[in-house]
Amino acid sequence: MSLKDHLLARIALEGPMRLDDYMQSCLLHPDWGYYTTRAPFGAEGDFITAPEISQMFGELIGLSLAQSWLDQGAPAPFTLAELGPGRGTLMADMLRACAQVPGFLAAAKITLVEASPALRDVQRETLQGHDITWLDSAADLPDAPLFLIANEFFDALPIRQFIRQGAGWAERRVGAAEGALAFGLGPVTPQPALTHRLEDTKDGDLVERCAPAAEIMQQIGSRIAAHGGAALIVDYGDWRALGDTLQALQNHAPVDPLASPGHADLTAHVDFEALALACPCPHSRVVTQGVFLERLGITPRAQKLAELLTGDALGSHIAAHRRLTHPAEMGNLFKVMGLYQKGQTPPPGTEV
């Protein structure tokens, strides 16, 4: 049996399923889930994230959080956490750069929030020599000063989609048609959580909601508010979501989200406004990734690294810098928001 067969059987028994249930099954089913059965990152996987493009990304993220740690009086011990750490590349680059900050690594309790057993094994290999704690969810983060990075984490959380019809909303669901998975609509019902969206939408407009994202932001923000710390949220999306942003990626190419459940990565654009509204600690303005990295000095760092390179290696390095920062590539698509404790300053690279 495949995941598709399993889902079709479930729909036949229970009726059409919510989109968040479908995404959860596709990504994290214990037998057929995308993240539970493979390591999807890098050139051999289905997509490449910023840490896989260049070491500069993780170095600058790490130094931004380290500066926040210094600005807050270098609390010790503290939790240095990453949500959805992929292959562990970003954390490895952060730790290498932060080794130059006196006392930082000695005080850091390195913590990875990772649900996938397969990815935990890869992270263990990447981060050999470091004492790592793995957690199943952000709810398990300790009550302690928290310095955290979430890069391309929130985009993979399951969403629900609603289409406006008058003053109500019809929820988009996944059903079956002629032996294949197919989208349909549920009945029109009130959605109190979307009342504020009646002001900026019209009939037929689609709005996405991500309840798990709001819950996780509350968990992160409450620890920062109570114990100090800072967080950087890096993802693609915008301040307020509108329209269908669900997408599937397989072998570095877009595919139909319903065509190959369990074999393609499913993501959606992040609604930074919803993240901010759910967070109980202060947040920075949302800034583009390109501006964020330039503020942290990526160009001088790139120039310094370029002095050691020639030929193809130099060309790849120049291309990586452009890919991370140029408005036509990841520079404008990806956004960054900083979280911090009241009375403190936002993480370097972000601003109030």
mmCIF file of C-alpha atoms in Angstrom:
data_model
loop_
_atom_site.group_PDB
_atom_site.id
_atom_site.type_symbol
_atom_site.label_atom_id
_atom_site.label_comp_id
_atom_site.label_asym_id
_atom_site.label_seq_id
_atom_site.Cartn_x
_atom_site.Cartn_y
_atom_site.Cartn_z
ATOM 1 C CA MET A 1 0.000 0.000 0.000
ATOM 2 C CA SER A 2 1.111 3.571 -0.688
ATOM 3 C CA LEU A 3 0.199 6.749 1.175
ATOM 4 C CA LYS A 4 -2.125 7.645 -1.700
ATOM 5 C CA ASP A 5 -3.972 4.328 -1.296
ATOM 6 C CA HIS A 6 -4.164 4.894 2.458
ATOM 7 C CA LEU A 7 -5.600 8.390 2.019
ATOM 8 C CA LEU A 8 -8.159 7.267 -0.568
ATOM 9 C CA ALA A 9 -9.306 4.493 1.767
ATOM 10 C CA ARG A 10 -9.586 6.958 4.633
ATOM 11 C CA ILE A 11 -11.606 9.401 2.514
ATOM 12 C CA ALA A 12 -13.927 6.585 1.409
ATOM 13 C CA LEU A 13 -14.538 5.745 5.065
ATOM 14 C CA GLU A 14 -14.617 9.198 6.685
ATOM 15 C CA GLY A 15 -15.314 11.642 3.855
ATOM 16 C CA PRO A 16 -13.159 14.540 2.535
ATOM 17 C CA MET A 17 -10.321 15.614 4.824
ATOM 18 C CA ARG A 18 -9.111 19.043 5.853
ATOM 19 C CA LEU A 19 -6.033 20.332 4.066
ATOM 20 C CA ASP A 20 -3.986 20.485 7.278
ATOM 21 C CA ASP A 21 -4.748 16.800 7.917
ATOM 22 C CA TYR A 22 -3.649 15.978 4.395
ATOM 23 C CA MET A 23 -0.391 17.935 4.748
ATOM 24 C CA GLN A 24 0.338 16.365 8.131
ATOM 25 C CA SER A 25 -0.061 12.891 6.653
ATOM 26 C CA CYS A 26 2.062 13.700 3.605
ATOM 27 C CA LEU A 27 4.925 15.150 5.612
ATOM 28 C CA LEU A 28 4.993 13.167 8.861
ATOM 29 C CA HIS A 29 3.130 9.851 8.439
ATOM 30 C CA PRO A 30 5.304 7.317 10.327
ATOM 31 C CA ASP A 31 5.480 4.895 7.381
ATOM 32 C CA TRP A 32 5.138 7.054 4.271
ATOM 33 C CA GLY A 33 5.741 10.654 5.363
ATOM 34 C CA TYR A 34 8.060 12.847 3.325
ATOM 35 C CA TYR A 35 10.198 13.934 6.273
ATOM 36 C CA THR A 36 10.066 10.645 8.164
ATOM 37 C CA THR A 37 11.411 8.537 5.308
ATOM 38 C CA ARG A 38 14.198 10.628 3.762
ATOM 39 C CA ALA A 39 16.630 13.530 4.100
ATOM 40 C CA PRO A 40 15.232 15.906 1.451
ATOM 41 C CA PHE A 41 17.802 18.703 1.607
ATOM 42 C CA GLY A 42 20.666 19.603 -0.714
ATOM 43 C CA ALA A 43 21.516 18.790 -4.297
ATOM 44 C CA GLU A 44 20.528 15.132 -3.852
ATOM 45 C CA GLY A 45 17.190 16.050 -2.280
ATOM 46 C CA ASP A 46 14.205 17.995 -3.557
ATOM 47 C CA PHE A 47 15.240 21.503 -2.501
ATOM 48 C CA ILE A 48 18.196 23.535 -1.266
ATOM 49 C CA THR A 49 17.891 25.903 1.689
ATOM 50 C CA ALA A 50 20.042 28.962 2.398
ATOM 51 C CA PRO A 51 22.532 27.146 4.692
ATOM 52 C CA GLU A 52 23.249 24.664 1.886
ATOM 53 C CA ILE A 53 24.006 27.542 -0.499
ATOM 54 C CA SER A 54 26.750 29.196 1.548
ATOM 55 C CA GLN A 55 28.371 29.020 4.969
ATOM 56 C CA MET A 56 27.974 32.805 5.218
ATOM 57 C CA PHE A 57 24.261 32.514 5.970
ATOM 58 C CA GLY A 58 24.710 30.429 9.125
ATOM 59 C CA GLU A 59 27.753 32.404 10.246
ATOM 60 C CA LEU A 60 25.865 35.686 10.191
ATOM 61 C CA ILE A 61 22.741 34.205 11.822
ATOM 62 C CA GLY A 62 24.919 32.860 14.631
ATOM 63 C CA LEU A 63 26.742 36.144 15.173
ATOM 64 C CA SER A 64 23.463 38.085 15.246
ATOM 65 C CA LEU A 65 22.161 35.855 18.042
ATOM 66 C CA ALA A 66 25.538 35.955 19.815
ATOM 67 C CA GLN A 67 25.473 39.754 19.788
ATOM 68 C CA SER A 68 21.977 39.680 21.290
ATOM 69 C CA TRP A 69 23.330 37.335 23.960
ATOM 70 C CA LEU A 70 26.133 39.786 24.762
ATOM 71 C CA ASP A 71 23.707 42.730 24.742
ATOM 72 C CA GLN A 72 21.596 40.921 27.350
ATOM 73 C CA GLY A 73 24.519 40.379 29.702
ATOM 74 C CA ALA A 74 25.672 36.955 28.445
ATOM 75 C CA PRO A 75 23.241 34.823 30.515
ATOM 76 C CA ALA A 76 24.536 31.358 31.389
ATOM 77 C CA PRO A 77 23.380 28.746 30.825
ATOM 78 C CA PHE A 78 21.023 29.426 27.932
ATOM 79 C CA THR A 79 19.195 27.440 25.265
ATOM 80 C CA LEU A 80 20.556 27.762 21.724
ATOM 81 C CA ALA A 81 17.771 26.257 19.659
ATOM 82 C CA GLU A 82 16.854 25.609 16.054
ATOM 83 C CA LEU A 83 13.417 24.622 14.803
ATOM 84 C CA GLY A 84 13.479 22.175 11.906
ATOM 85 C CA PRO A 85 17.281 22.011 11.564
ATOM 86 C CA GLY A 86 17.434 20.048 8.308
ATOM 87 C CA ARG A 87 20.825 18.383 7.943
ATOM 88 C CA GLY A 88 22.325 20.419 10.788
ATOM 89 C CA THR A 89 24.331 22.595 8.393
ATOM 90 C CA LEU A 90 22.993 25.907 9.708
ATOM 91 C CA MET A 91 23.718 25.021 13.334
ATOM 92 C CA ALA A 92 27.220 23.783 12.421
ATOM 93 C CA ASP A 93 27.999 27.102 10.694
ATOM 94 C CA MET A 94 26.553 29.053 13.639
ATOM 95 C CA LEU A 95 28.657 27.148 16.146
ATOM 96 C CA ARG A 96 31.853 27.594 14.144
ATOM 97 C CA ALA A 97 31.334 31.363 13.894
ATOM 98 C CA CYS A 98 30.255 31.736 17.529
ATOM 99 C CA ALA A 99 33.327 29.882 18.796
ATOM 100 C CA GLN A 100 35.018 33.280 18.455
ATOM 101 C CA VAL A 101 32.636 34.822 21.032
ATOM 102 C CA PRO A 102 34.145 34.288 24.523
ATOM 103 C CA GLY A 103 31.939 32.142 26.745
ATOM 104 C CA PHE A 104 29.159 31.637 24.213
ATOM 105 C CA LEU A 105 29.608 27.944 23.400
ATOM 106 C CA ALA A 106 30.402 27.054 27.017
ATOM 107 C CA ALA A 107 27.085 28.547 28.137
ATOM 108 C CA ALA A 108 25.007 27.228 25.213
ATOM 109 C CA LYS A 109 22.753 24.201 25.592
ATOM 110 C CA ILE A 110 22.399 23.203 21.941
ATOM 111 C CA THR A 111 18.821 22.094 21.290
ATOM 112 C CA LEU A 112 17.273 20.877 18.041
ATOM 113 C CA VAL A 113 13.495 20.642 17.626
ATOM 114 C CA GLU A 114 13.151 17.820 15.103
ATOM 115 C CA ALA A 115 10.331 15.302 14.630
ATOM 116 C CA SER A 116 12.004 13.151 11.957
ATOM 117 C CA PRO A 117 14.128 10.179 13.097
ATOM 118 C CA ALA A 118 15.852 10.102 9.689
ATOM 119 C CA LEU A 119 16.876 13.749 9.941
ATOM 120 C CA ARG A 120 18.018 13.362 13.550
ATOM 121 C CA ASP A 121 20.516 10.756 12.335
ATOM 122 C CA VAL A 122 21.852 13.173 9.701
ATOM 123 C CA GLN A 123 22.086 15.995 12.259
ATOM 124 C CA ARG A 124 23.972 13.753 14.665
ATOM 125 C CA GLU A 125 26.552 13.096 11.963
ATOM 126 C CA THR A 126 26.859 16.751 10.939
ATOM 127 C CA LEU A 127 27.268 17.964 14.530
ATOM 128 C CA GLN A 128 29.734 15.374 15.773
ATOM 129 C CA GLY A 129 31.714 16.628 18.743
ATOM 130 C CA HIS A 130 28.856 18.725 20.121
ATOM 131 C CA ASP A 131 26.513 17.777 22.953
ATOM 132 C CA ILE A 132 23.037 17.975 21.402
ATOM 133 C CA THR A 133 19.572 17.691 22.927
ATOM 134 C CA TRP A 134 16.692 16.784 20.600
ATOM 135 C CA LEU A 135 13.115 17.754 21.338
ATOM 136 C CA ASP A 136 9.911 16.673 19.595
ATOM 137 C CA SER A 137 8.270 20.098 19.712
ATOM 138 C CA ALA A 138 8.761 23.724 20.731
ATOM 139 C CA ALA A 139 6.435 23.077 23.679
ATOM 140 C CA ASP A 140 9.278 21.046 25.226
ATOM 141 C CA LEU A 141 11.772 23.957 25.229
ATOM 142 C CA PRO A 142 13.065 24.566 28.781
ATOM 143 C CA ASP A 143 12.208 27.602 30.873
ATOM 144 C CA ALA A 144 15.511 29.429 30.358
ATOM 145 C CA PRO A 145 16.966 32.272 28.260
ATOM 146 C CA LEU A 146 16.272 31.276 24.649
ATOM 147 C CA PHE A 147 18.240 32.236 21.546
ATOM 148 C CA LEU A 148 16.566 30.587 18.576
ATOM 149 C CA ILE A 149 16.612 30.350 14.780
ATOM 150 C CA ALA A 150 13.749 29.074 12.623
ATOM 151 C CA ASN A 151 14.811 29.036 8.964
ATOM 152 C CA GLU A 152 12.240 27.669 6.511
ATOM 153 C CA PHE A 153 10.396 26.027 9.376
ATOM 154 C CA PHE A 154 7.009 27.743 9.471
ATOM 155 C CA ASP A 155 6.409 27.263 5.726
ATOM 156 C CA ALA A 156 6.169 23.482 6.235
ATOM 157 C CA LEU A 157 3.488 23.626 8.952
ATOM 158 C CA PRO A 158 0.040 22.384 7.887
ATOM 159 C CA ILE A 159 -2.421 25.062 6.782
ATOM 160 C CA ARG A 160 -6.165 25.299 6.268
ATOM 161 C CA GLN A 161 -7.675 27.189 3.322
ATOM 162 C CA PHE A 162 -10.955 29.085 3.309
ATOM 163 C CA ILE A 163 -12.800 30.690 0.390
ATOM 164 C CA ARG A 164 -15.001 33.644 1.251
ATOM 165 C CA GLN A 165 -18.688 33.381 0.428
ATOM 166 C CA GLY A 166 -20.639 36.374 1.697
ATOM 167 C CA ALA A 167 -19.967 36.796 5.420
ATOM 168 C CA GLY A 168 -18.974 33.134 5.737
ATOM 169 C CA TRP A 169 -16.244 30.830 4.537
ATOM 170 C CA ALA A 170 -16.166 27.484 2.714
ATOM 171 C CA GLU A 171 -13.213 25.332 3.734
ATOM 172 C CA ARG A 172 -11.168 23.696 1.000
ATOM 173 C CA ARG A 173 -10.940 19.938 1.487
ATOM 174 C CA VAL A 174 -9.203 16.963 -0.093
ATOM 175 C CA GLY A 175 -11.579 14.317 -1.419
ATOM 176 C CA ALA A 176 -11.622 11.713 -4.179
ATOM 177 C CA ALA A 177 -12.796 11.713 -7.787
ATOM 178 C CA GLU A 178 -12.426 8.794 -10.196
ATOM 179 C CA GLY A 179 -9.829 7.078 -8.022
ATOM 180 C CA ALA A 180 -7.647 10.161 -7.610
ATOM 181 C CA LEU A 181 -7.302 12.787 -4.901
ATOM 182 C CA ALA A 182 -9.162 16.007 -5.713
ATOM 183 C CA PHE A 183 -9.940 19.345 -4.098
ATOM 184 C CA GLY A 184 -13.468 20.254 -3.054
ATOM 185 C CA LEU A 185 -15.284 22.627 -0.706
ATOM 186 C CA GLY A 186 -17.077 22.105 2.586
ATOM 187 C CA PRO A 187 -20.241 23.963 3.647
ATOM 188 C CA VAL A 188 -20.223 27.726 4.209
ATOM 189 C CA THR A 189 -19.786 28.454 7.920
ATOM 190 C CA PRO A 190 -18.756 31.412 10.097
ATOM 191 C CA GLN A 191 -15.068 31.497 11.007
ATOM 192 C CA PRO A 192 -14.577 33.833 13.992
ATOM 193 C CA ALA A 193 -10.784 33.680 13.599
ATOM 194 C CA LEU A 194 -11.171 35.216 10.122
ATOM 195 C CA THR A 195 -13.530 38.048 11.069
ATOM 196 C CA HIS A 196 -10.762 40.610 10.590
ATOM 197 C CA ARG A 197 -10.226 39.341 7.031
ATOM 198 C CA LEU A 198 -13.721 40.419 5.964
ATOM 199 C CA GLU A 199 -12.308 43.941 5.713
ATOM 200 C CA ASP A 200 -9.706 43.158 3.036
ATOM 201 C CA THR A 201 -11.304 40.303 1.053
ATOM 202 C CA LYS A 202 -14.189 39.835 -1.377
ATOM 203 C CA ASP A 203 -16.306 36.870 -2.424
ATOM 204 C CA GLY A 204 -14.147 34.133 -3.948
ATOM 205 C CA ASP A 205 -10.926 35.222 -2.234
ATOM 206 C CA LEU A 206 -8.900 32.458 -0.579
ATOM 207 C CA VAL A 207 -7.326 32.947 2.841
ATOM 208 C CA GLU A 208 -4.947 30.568 4.606
ATOM 209 C CA ARG A 209 -4.670 29.905 8.328
ATOM 210 C CA CYS A 210 -1.919 28.076 10.218
ATOM 211 C CA ALA A 211 -2.955 27.325 13.795
ATOM 212 C CA PRO A 212 0.241 25.386 14.649
ATOM 213 C CA ALA A 213 2.353 28.443 13.735
ATOM 214 C CA ALA A 214 0.452 30.637 16.188
ATOM 215 C CA GLU A 215 0.837 28.037 18.935
ATOM 216 C CA ILE A 216 4.593 27.725 18.360
ATOM 217 C CA MET A 217 5.053 31.498 18.322
ATOM 218 C CA GLN A 218 3.287 31.652 21.676
ATOM 219 C CA GLN A 219 5.618 28.985 23.061
ATOM 220 C CA ILE A 220 8.761 30.751 21.814
ATOM 221 C CA GLY A 221 7.631 34.243 22.737
ATOM 222 C CA SER A 222 6.521 33.313 26.249
ATOM 223 C CA ARG A 223 9.986 31.973 27.077
ATOM 224 C CA ILE A 224 11.720 35.050 25.684
ATOM 225 C CA ALA A 225 9.298 37.334 27.531
ATOM 226 C CA ALA A 226 9.839 35.527 30.832
ATOM 227 C CA HIS A 227 13.508 34.557 30.698
ATOM 228 C CA GLY A 228 15.155 36.717 28.036
ATOM 229 C CA GLY A 229 16.644 35.835 24.691
ATOM 230 C CA ALA A 230 16.001 36.496 21.021
ATOM 231 C CA ALA A 231 14.783 34.663 17.935
ATOM 232 C CA LEU A 232 15.137 35.049 14.189
ATOM 233 C CA ILE A 233 12.316 33.824 11.949
ATOM 234 C CA VAL A 234 13.436 33.462 8.308
ATOM 235 C CA ASP A 235 10.966 32.288 5.696
ATOM 236 C CA TYR A 236 9.239 33.150 2.465
ATOM 237 C CA GLY A 237 5.929 34.936 2.737
ATOM 238 C CA ASP A 238 4.641 38.402 3.568
ATOM 239 C CA TRP A 239 2.901 40.496 6.195
ATOM 240 C CA ARG A 240 -0.654 39.363 5.387
ATOM 241 C CA ALA A 241 -1.504 36.240 3.401
ATOM 242 C CA LEU A 242 -4.017 36.301 0.539
ATOM 243 C CA GLY A 243 -4.530 33.675 -2.133
ATOM 244 C CA ASP A 244 -3.536 30.041 -2.628
ATOM 245 C CA THR A 245 0.170 29.608 -1.798
ATOM 246 C CA LEU A 246 0.203 25.828 -1.308
ATOM 247 C CA GLN A 247 3.005 24.316 -3.371
ATOM 248 C CA ALA A 248 4.706 20.970 -3.839
ATOM 249 C CA LEU A 249 8.314 20.392 -4.849
ATOM 250 C CA GLN A 250 9.824 17.135 -6.119
ATOM 251 C CA ASN A 251 13.281 16.760 -7.678
ATOM 252 C CA HIS A 252 13.743 20.559 -7.533
ATOM 253 C CA ALA A 253 10.623 21.130 -9.667
ATOM 254 C CA PRO A 254 7.001 22.127 -8.870
ATOM 255 C CA VAL A 255 4.423 19.327 -8.997
ATOM 256 C CA ASP A 256 0.699 18.926 -8.298
ATOM 257 C CA PRO A 257 0.259 18.874 -4.465
ATOM 258 C CA LEU A 258 -2.182 15.955 -4.772
ATOM 259 C CA ALA A 259 -0.273 13.875 -7.318
ATOM 260 C CA SER A 260 2.342 12.075 -5.202
ATOM 261 C CA PRO A 261 1.526 12.282 -1.481
ATOM 262 C CA GLY A 262 4.576 11.462 0.625
ATOM 263 C CA HIS A 263 6.975 11.919 -2.300
ATOM 264 C CA ALA A 264 6.934 15.735 -2.559
ATOM 265 C CA ASP A 265 7.586 18.509 -0.086
ATOM 266 C CA LEU A 266 4.495 20.574 0.709
ATOM 267 C CA THR A 267 4.827 24.187 1.848
ATOM 268 C CA ALA A 268 2.879 27.443 1.957
ATOM 269 C CA HIS A 269 3.882 31.087 2.283
ATOM 270 C CA VAL A 270 4.181 32.351 5.840
ATOM 271 C CA ASP A 271 1.797 35.028 7.124
ATOM 272 C CA PHE A 272 4.156 37.154 9.229
ATOM 273 C CA GLU A 273 1.269 39.254 10.528
ATOM 274 C CA ALA A 274 -0.315 36.151 12.045
ATOM 275 C CA LEU A 275 3.036 35.180 13.614
ATOM 276 C CA ALA A 276 3.439 38.639 15.124
ATOM 277 C CA LEU A 277 -0.106 38.730 16.504
ATOM 278 C CA ALA A 278 0.411 35.382 18.222
ATOM 279 C CA CYS A 279 3.723 36.310 19.854
ATOM 280 C CA PRO A 280 3.654 37.502 23.490
ATOM 281 C CA CYS A 281 7.046 39.249 23.269
ATOM 282 C CA PRO A 282 8.074 42.252 21.128
ATOM 283 C CA HIS A 283 8.933 41.719 17.473
ATOM 284 C CA SER A 284 10.888 43.692 14.908
ATOM 285 C CA ARG A 285 9.627 44.914 11.599
ATOM 286 C CA VAL A 286 9.768 42.376 8.808
ATOM 287 C CA VAL A 287 12.837 42.952 6.624
ATOM 288 C CA THR A 288 13.878 41.206 3.411
ATOM 289 C CA GLN A 289 16.600 38.575 3.667
ATOM 290 C CA GLY A 290 18.855 40.552 1.333
ATOM 291 C CA VAL A 291 18.705 43.692 3.475
ATOM 292 C CA PHE A 292 19.106 41.639 6.667
ATOM 293 C CA LEU A 293 22.263 39.933 5.421
ATOM 294 C CA GLU A 294 23.745 43.169 4.049
ATOM 295 C CA ARG A 295 23.226 44.843 7.426
ATOM 296 C CA LEU A 296 25.184 42.011 9.024
ATOM 297 C CA GLY A 297 28.079 42.464 6.585
ATOM 298 C CA ILE A 298 27.654 39.626 4.118
ATOM 299 C CA THR A 299 29.361 41.509 1.287
ATOM 300 C CA PRO A 300 32.628 42.185 3.191
ATOM 301 C CA ARG A 301 32.539 38.575 4.400
ATOM 302 C CA ALA A 302 32.029 37.359 0.830
ATOM 303 C CA GLN A 303 34.938 39.498 -0.379
ATOM 304 C CA LYS A 304 37.198 38.097 2.349
ATOM 305 C CA LEU A 305 36.322 34.502 1.462
ATOM 306 C CA ALA A 306 36.776 35.260 -2.243
ATOM 307 C CA GLU A 307 40.460 36.078 -1.662
ATOM 308 C CA LEU A 308 41.065 32.374 -1.049
ATOM 309 C CA LEU A 309 39.204 31.130 -4.137
ATOM 310 C CA THR A 310 39.843 30.789 -7.870
ATOM 311 C CA GLY A 311 38.177 29.294 -10.934
ATOM 312 C CA ASP A 312 34.935 27.366 -10.492
ATOM 313 C CA ALA A 313 35.042 27.710 -6.706
ATOM 314 C CA LEU A 314 35.159 31.486 -7.011
ATOM 315 C CA GLY A 315 32.317 31.477 -9.519
ATOM 316 C CA SER A 316 30.171 29.324 -7.248
ATOM 317 C CA HIS A 317 30.917 31.606 -4.308
ATOM 318 C CA ILE A 318 29.887 34.726 -6.235
ATOM 319 C CA ALA A 319 26.703 32.977 -7.397
ATOM 320 C CA ALA A 320 25.892 31.943 -3.805
ATOM 321 C CA HIS A 321 26.225 35.513 -2.559
ATOM 322 C CA ARG A 322 23.911 36.695 -5.323
ATOM 323 C CA ARG A 323 21.377 33.939 -4.683
ATOM 324 C CA LEU A 324 21.110 34.790 -0.990
ATOM 325 C CA THR A 325 20.868 38.561 -1.383
ATOM 326 C CA HIS A 326 19.724 39.642 -4.858
ATOM 327 C CA PRO A 327 16.124 40.928 -5.064
ATOM 328 C CA ALA A 328 15.437 38.722 -8.087
ATOM 329 C CA GLU A 329 16.473 35.568 -6.202
ATOM 330 C CA MET A 330 16.077 34.859 -2.461
ATOM 331 C CA GLY A 331 16.825 38.426 -1.379
ATOM 332 C CA ASN A 332 13.258 39.744 -1.574
ATOM 333 C CA LEU A 333 11.221 36.537 -1.481
ATOM 334 C CA PHE A 334 12.504 35.593 1.969
ATOM 335 C CA LYS A 335 11.734 37.756 4.986
ATOM 336 C CA VAL A 336 13.210 38.007 8.473
ATOM 337 C CA MET A 337 11.530 38.948 11.735
ATOM 338 C CA GLY A 338 13.297 39.251 15.080
ATOM 339 C CA LEU A 339 11.833 38.522 18.522
ATOM 340 C CA TYR A 340 13.252 39.954 21.741
ATOM 341 C CA GLN A 341 12.461 40.687 25.374
ATOM 342 C CA LYS A 342 10.717 43.900 26.348
ATOM 343 C CA GLY A 343 13.289 46.559 27.217
ATOM 344 C CA GLN A 344 15.962 44.948 25.028
ATOM 345 C CA THR A 345 16.942 45.686 21.423
ATOM 346 C CA PRO A 346 15.986 43.551 18.396
ATOM 347 C CA PRO A 347 18.571 41.087 17.044
ATOM 348 C CA PRO A 348 21.174 42.778 14.804
ATOM 349 C CA GLY A 349 20.030 42.888 11.182
ATOM 350 C CA THR A 350 16.438 43.574 12.210
ATOM 351 C CA GLU A 351 15.025 46.803 13.585
ATOM 352 C CA VAL A 352 12.083 48.120 15.607
#
